[in-house]
PDB file of C-alpha atoms in Angstrom:
ATOM      1  CA  MET P 606      -4.185  10.669   6.518  1.00 56.00           C
ATOM      2  CA  GLY P 607      -4.327  13.162   9.300  1.00 44.00           C
ATOM      3  CA  ARG P 608      -7.547  15.109   8.879  1.00 39.00           C
ATOM      4  CA  ARG P 609      -8.542  13.643   5.515  1.00 40.00           C
ATOM      5  CA  GLY P 610     -11.260  11.039   5.665  1.00 39.00           C
ATOM      6  CA  ALA P 611     -13.846   9.200   3.670  1.00 38.00           C
ATOM      7  CA  ARG P 612     -16.875   7.123   4.241  1.00 38.00           C
ATOM      8  CA  THR P 613     -17.547   3.956   2.254  1.00 43.00           C
ATOM      9  CA  GLY P 614     -20.090   2.383   4.534  1.00 51.00           C
ATOM     10  CA  ALA P 615     -19.702  -0.165   7.299  1.00 55.00           C
ATOM     11  CA  ALA P 616     -18.035  -3.421   6.494  1.00 70.00           C
ATOM     12  CA  GLY P 617     -20.148  -6.471   7.222  1.00 69.00           C
ATOM     13  CA  PRO P 618     -18.945  -8.709  10.082  1.00 67.00           C
ATOM     14  CA  ALA P 619     -17.792 -11.527   7.635  1.00 80.00           C
ATOM     15  CA  SER P 620     -16.378  -9.222   4.985  1.00 92.00           C
ATOM     16  CA  PRO P 621     -12.600  -8.843   4.767  1.00 95.00           C
ATOM     17  CA  CYS P 622     -11.211  -6.123   6.994  1.00 97.00           C
ATOM     18  CA  PRO P 623     -10.250  -2.989   5.037  1.00 97.00           C
ATOM     19  CA  CYS P 624      -6.861  -2.985   6.755  1.00 97.00           C
ATOM     20  CA  GLY P 625      -5.638  -5.709   4.455  1.00 95.00           C
ATOM     21  CA  THR P 626      -4.873  -8.537   6.929  1.00 95.00           C
ATOM     22  CA  GLY P 627      -7.344 -10.879   5.174  1.00 94.00           C
ATOM     23  CA  GLN P 628      -9.196 -11.459   8.445  1.00 96.00           C
ATOM     24  CA  PRO P 629     -12.932 -10.803   8.782  1.00 96.00           C
ATOM     25  CA  TYR P 630     -13.663  -7.207   9.793  1.00 96.00           C
ATOM     26  CA  ALA P 631     -15.604  -8.316  12.914  1.00 95.00           C
ATOM     27  CA  GLY P 632     -12.625 -10.178  14.385  1.00 95.00           C
ATOM     28  CA  CYS P 633      -9.997  -7.711  13.220  1.00 97.00           C
ATOM     29  CA  CYS P 634     -10.436  -3.947  13.321  1.00 98.00           C
ATOM     30  CA  GLY P 635     -14.121  -4.238  14.199  1.00 97.00           C
ATOM     31  CA  ARG P 636     -13.205  -5.339  17.711  1.00 97.00           C
ATOM     32  CA  LEU P 637     -11.127  -2.182  18.165  1.00 98.00           C
ATOM     33  CA  HIS P 638     -13.833   0.071  16.685  1.00 98.00           C
ATOM     34  CA  ARG P 639     -16.423  -1.469  19.065  1.00 97.00           C
ATOM     35  CA  GLY P 640     -14.071  -0.958  22.055  1.00 97.00           C
ATOM     36  CA  GLU P 641     -13.753  -4.694  22.747  1.00 97.00           C
ATOM     37  CA  ALA P 642      -9.970  -4.593  22.330  1.00 97.00           C
ATOM     38  CA  THR P 643      -7.072  -2.167  21.973  1.00 97.00           C
ATOM     39  CA  ALA P 644      -4.291  -2.204  19.458  1.00 98.00           C
ATOM     40  CA  GLY P 645      -1.203  -4.026  20.690  1.00 98.00           C
ATOM     41  CA  THR P 646       1.235  -2.294  18.338  1.00 98.00           C
ATOM     42  CA  ALA P 647       1.510   1.028  16.522  1.00 98.00           C
ATOM     43  CA  GLU P 648       1.011  -0.778  13.212  1.00 98.00           C
ATOM     44  CA  ALA P 649      -2.171  -2.403  14.523  1.00 98.00           C
ATOM     45  CA  LEU P 650      -3.483   1.025  15.484  1.00 98.00           C
ATOM     46  CA  MET P 651      -2.565   2.395  12.052  1.00 98.00           C
ATOM     47  CA  ARG P 652      -4.417  -0.466  10.361  1.00 98.00           C
ATOM     48  CA  SER P 653      -7.484   0.119  12.609  1.00 98.00           C
ATOM     49  CA  ARG P 654      -7.466   3.841  11.848  1.00 98.00           C
ATOM     50  CA  PHE P 655      -7.345   3.146   8.070  1.00 98.00           C
ATOM     51  CA  SER P 656     -10.256   0.760   8.524  1.00 98.00           C
ATOM     52  CA  ALA P 657     -12.155   3.462  10.495  1.00 98.00           C
ATOM     53  CA  PHE P 658     -11.761   5.852   7.548  1.00 97.00           C
ATOM     54  CA  ALA P 659     -12.840   3.093   5.179  1.00 97.00           C
ATOM     55  CA  VAL P 660     -16.025   2.201   7.156  1.00 96.00           C
ATOM     56  CA  GLY P 661     -16.791   5.844   8.171  1.00 96.00           C
ATOM     57  CA  ASP P 662     -16.177   5.730  11.936  1.00 97.00           C
ATOM     58  CA  PRO P 663     -15.031   9.258  12.966  1.00 98.00           C
ATOM     59  CA  ASP P 664     -15.719   8.479  16.649  1.00 98.00           C
ATOM     60  CA  TYR P 665     -13.054   5.766  16.684  1.00 98.00           C
ATOM     61  CA  LEU P 666     -10.632   8.094  14.861  1.00 98.00           C
ATOM     62  CA  LEU P 667     -11.088  10.724  17.528  1.00 98.00           C
ATOM     63  CA  ARG P 668     -10.794   8.201  20.372  1.00 98.00           C
ATOM     64  CA  SER P 669      -7.551   6.886  18.892  1.00 98.00           C
ATOM     65  CA  TRP P 670      -6.015  10.391  18.490  1.00 98.00           C
ATOM     66  CA  HIS P 671      -3.677  11.853  21.075  1.00 98.00           C
ATOM     67  CA  SER P 672      -5.437  14.371  23.287  1.00 98.00           C
ATOM     68  CA  ARG P 673      -2.827  17.057  22.483  1.00 98.00           C
ATOM     69  CA  THR P 674      -3.272  16.887  18.691  1.00 98.00           C
ATOM     70  CA  ARG P 675      -6.901  15.691  18.399  1.00 98.00           C
ATOM     71  CA  PRO P 676      -9.268  17.989  16.497  1.00 97.00           C
ATOM     72  CA  ASP P 677     -12.553  18.946  18.251  1.00 96.00           C
ATOM     73  CA  ARG P 678     -14.480  17.124  15.487  1.00 95.00           C
ATOM     74  CA  LEU P 679     -13.839  15.248  12.328  1.00 96.00           C
ATOM     75  CA  ARG P 680     -16.000  15.266   9.251  1.00 95.00           C
ATOM     76  CA  LEU P 681     -15.357  12.425   6.800  1.00 95.00           C
ATOM     77  CA  ASP P 682     -15.665  13.119   3.128  1.00 93.00           C
ATOM     78  CA  PRO P 683     -18.442  10.913   1.676  1.00 91.00           C
ATOM     79  CA  GLY P 684     -17.002  11.311  -1.804  1.00 92.00           C
ATOM     80  CA  GLN P 685     -13.783   9.435  -0.958  1.00 94.00           C
ATOM     81  CA  ARG P 686     -13.659   5.689  -0.822  1.00 95.00           C
ATOM     82  CA  TRP P 687     -10.568   4.196   0.847  1.00 97.00           C
ATOM     83  CA  THR P 688      -9.639   1.070  -1.065  1.00 96.00           C
ATOM     84  CA  ARG P 689      -6.247  -0.296   0.082  1.00 97.00           C
ATOM     85  CA  LEU P 690      -3.573   0.159   2.729  1.00 98.00           C
ATOM     86  CA  GLU P 691       0.112  -0.591   2.197  1.00 98.00           C
ATOM     87  CA  VAL P 692       2.341  -0.554   5.326  1.00 98.00           C
ATOM     88  CA  VAL P 693       5.737   0.399   3.914  1.00 98.00           C
ATOM     89  CA  GLY P 694       7.668   0.135   7.183  1.00 98.00           C
ATOM     90  CA  THR P 695       7.636   0.467  10.928  1.00 98.00           C
ATOM     91  CA  GLU P 696      10.129   1.777  13.551  1.00 98.00           C
ATOM     92  CA  ARG P 697       9.623   0.517  17.088  1.00 98.00           C
ATOM     93  CA  GLY P 698       5.953   0.595  18.114  1.00 98.00           C
ATOM     94  CA  GLU P 699       5.909  -2.971  19.471  1.00 98.00           C
ATOM     95  CA  LEU P 700       4.299  -4.319  22.659  1.00 94.00           C
ATOM     96  CA  PHE P 701       6.858  -2.924  25.065  1.00 95.00           C
ATOM     97  CA  ASP P 702       7.675   0.347  23.248  1.00 98.00           C
ATOM     98  CA  ALA P 703       6.349   3.753  24.229  1.00 98.00           C
ATOM     99  CA  GLU P 704       6.448   5.245  20.712  1.00 98.00           C
ATOM    100  CA  GLY P 705       6.639   4.122  17.135  1.00 98.00           C
ATOM    101  CA  VAL P 706       6.491   5.319  13.553  1.00 98.00           C
ATOM    102  CA  VAL P 707       4.514   3.658  10.712  1.00 98.00           C
ATOM    103  CA  GLU P 708       5.087   4.628   7.092  1.00 98.00           C
ATOM    104  CA  PHE P 709       2.180   3.786   4.768  1.00 98.00           C
ATOM    105  CA  ARG P 710       0.391   4.487   1.540  1.00 98.00           C
ATOM    106  CA  ALA P 711      -3.419   4.695   1.723  1.00 98.00           C
ATOM    107  CA  HIS P 712      -5.163   4.349  -1.617  1.00 98.00           C
ATOM    108  CA  TYR P 713      -8.565   5.854  -2.322  1.00 97.00           C
ATOM    109  CA  LYS P 714     -10.911   6.763  -5.155  1.00 97.00           C
ATOM    110  CA  GLU P 715     -12.667  10.127  -5.415  1.00 95.00           C
ATOM    111  CA  ASP P 716     -15.048  10.882  -8.238  1.00 91.00           C
ATOM    112  CA  GLY P 717     -13.816   7.644  -9.881  1.00 92.00           C
ATOM    113  CA  ARG P 718     -10.188   8.797  -9.948  1.00 96.00           C
ATOM    114  CA  PRO P 719      -7.529   6.993  -7.889  1.00 98.00           C
ATOM    115  CA  GLY P 720      -5.397   8.773  -5.364  1.00 97.00           C
ATOM    116  CA  THR P 721      -2.817   7.933  -2.698  1.00 98.00           C
ATOM    117  CA  VAL P 722      -1.930   9.479   0.655  1.00 97.00           C
ATOM    118  CA  ALA P 723       1.671   8.655   1.713  1.00 98.00           C
ATOM    119  CA  GLU P 724       2.616   9.404   5.295  1.00 98.00           C
ATOM    120  CA  ARG P 725       4.981   8.619   8.108  1.00 98.00           C
ATOM    121  CA  SER P 726       2.841   8.733  11.238  1.00 98.00           C
ATOM    122  CA  ARG P 727       4.009   8.954  14.834  1.00 98.00           C
ATOM    123  CA  PHE P 728       2.247   6.895  17.477  1.00 98.00           C
ATOM    124  CA  VAL P 729       2.723   7.079  21.233  1.00 98.00           C
ATOM    125  CA  ARG P 730       1.153   5.582  24.276  1.00 98.00           C
ATOM    126  CA  GLU P 731      -1.343   7.671  26.212  1.00 98.00           C
ATOM    127  CA  ASP P 732      -2.843   6.198  29.358  1.00 96.00           C
ATOM    128  CA  GLY P 733      -1.238   2.865  28.381  1.00 96.00           C
ATOM    129  CA  ARG P 734      -2.831   2.611  24.915  1.00 97.00           C
ATOM    130  CA  TRP P 735      -1.490   3.400  21.461  1.00 98.00           C
ATOM    131  CA  VAL P 736      -2.731   6.674  19.941  1.00 98.00           C
ATOM    132  CA  TYR P 737      -1.969   8.600  16.774  1.00 98.00           C
ATOM    133  CA  LEU P 738       0.090  11.690  17.529  1.00 98.00           C
ATOM    134  CA  ALA P 739       0.911  13.324  14.178  1.00 98.00           C
ATOM    135  CA  ALA P 740       2.264  12.982  10.652  1.00 98.00           C
ATOM    136  CA  LEU P 741       6.017  13.452  10.478  1.00 97.00           C
ATOM    137  CA  PRO P 742       7.432  15.907   7.970  1.00 93.00           C
ATOM    138  CA  ASP P 743       8.959  14.516   4.848  1.00 83.00           C
TER     139      ASP P 743
END
């Protein structure tokens, strides 16, 4: 998803989290977005970043981006609505790993037409916490 983004509006605390876990947003990715918790795995960070695109939280996206590859600012496209995340696979990225890869498909609608972003993303630890580094080439 790199620099693409969309705003669908904030999820309510009791509404299902956009990341697809089935948990309420407030107790799932909402905790990470509010800074009350950090992602324990690369996949958890990926899910929280998808949710940040879905709820329109560019500040969280920037905070969870590696300092070396982070853009100066991020403008989310209000015409895109992120609808569903599929995690296709993961490589490393667990509690005691220093890096990991998450392959995913992020589904969205733009002007009523469906679309999909497919990516293999690299995550690393920076200052002890998981951050998004970059999309891997196909």
